[in-house]
Amino acid sequence: IAERATARLPAAGSVRVRQYSSARYPDHQVVGMPALSPTMTQGNVGQWQKSVGDKIEPGDVLVEIETDKAQMDFEFQEEGYLAKILAPTGTKDLPIDSPVAIIVEDQADVAAFAEFSLDAAKSEAAKPEAPSPAAAAPKAAAQPEPSAAAAPAPSAAAAATSGDRIFASPLAKTLAKEKGIDLAQVKGTGPRGRIVKADIEGFVAAAPAKAAAAPAPAAPAAKAPKAAAAPAAAGFTDVPLTNMRKVIATRLTEAKSTIPHYYLTQNIAMDNVNKLRASLNTAANGAYKLSVNDF
């Protein structure tokens, strides 16, 4: 496989296009996930505007891409035919330059890529290297190392909770203090045995079950409320985050953890403002409702 071209810059952003020729497949281009914004590291694949076999003219919208900021059109700047879609609509968190499509110059070559897979595209994108037998032997010998390195992990977790100091996140400490929980009784599942919020919540959820298990032999009927409490724990809806929300969360976390903060407080007497607010809201007769922020 011979790589013959790299990196072209379309109007909508940066996209990596590689052209290949091999004995198995005709000449073709592997189109990568474009970088449509300066801060984009991955994207979601939206609706494809072209189907397999369609002709593509320079400037045609190939597919919609959801970046870290917005939904954008990916305008392809080459001429050819769409031979294969490697990243179908709905593909999430695809890194930049990951293969998304195959483009050929001749429409007759489209049928040759009917069985072309994403693994084949990745193998072509990587430079083929034939490792020597001498290099393969140390690699095989090095495989048992992860199991050997994994053995000290329990001891590291035990060391994190040993001694007078207990490692816990600030939120976990606050929740434990509010609920009167001794952190020494909680098993941490965070890095190096650190106690996190989920550990506190799991300990609180397990406490009623342990308390109900003790009188079970004397009163078997007490198990009925336990089954009724199960649906309450599942009363939530998991909504997938958009790329924009993920970026906002990442930036806020970075700002909080990497930038020094200090806080200022001020006491303000709001008695007269509250009286005036109540008086104005009463006189409005429901036409409007003033809040403290309006003052």
mmCIF file of C-alpha atoms in Angstrom, residues 228-238:
data_model
loop_
_atom_site.group_PDB
_atom_site.id
_atom_site.type_symbol
_atom_site.label_atom_id
_atom_site.label_comp_id
_atom_site.label_asym_id
_atom_site.label_seq_id
_atom_site.Cartn_x
_atom_site.Cartn_y
_atom_site.Cartn_z
ATOM 1 C CA ALA A 228 -41.334 -1.428 47.437
ATOM 2 C CA ALA A 229 -38.315 0.823 47.985
ATOM 3 C CA ALA A 230 -36.492 -0.463 44.860
ATOM 4 C CA PRO A 231 -38.406 1.623 42.247
ATOM 5 C CA ALA A 232 -37.573 4.844 44.109
ATOM 6 C CA ALA A 233 -33.850 4.356 43.429
ATOM 7 C CA ALA A 234 -34.484 4.053 39.670
ATOM 8 C CA GLY A 235 -36.596 7.194 39.360
ATOM 9 C CA PHE A 236 -34.330 9.160 37.016
ATOM 10 C CA THR A 237 -33.762 9.715 33.306
ATOM 11 C CA ASP A 238 -30.223 9.545 31.921
#
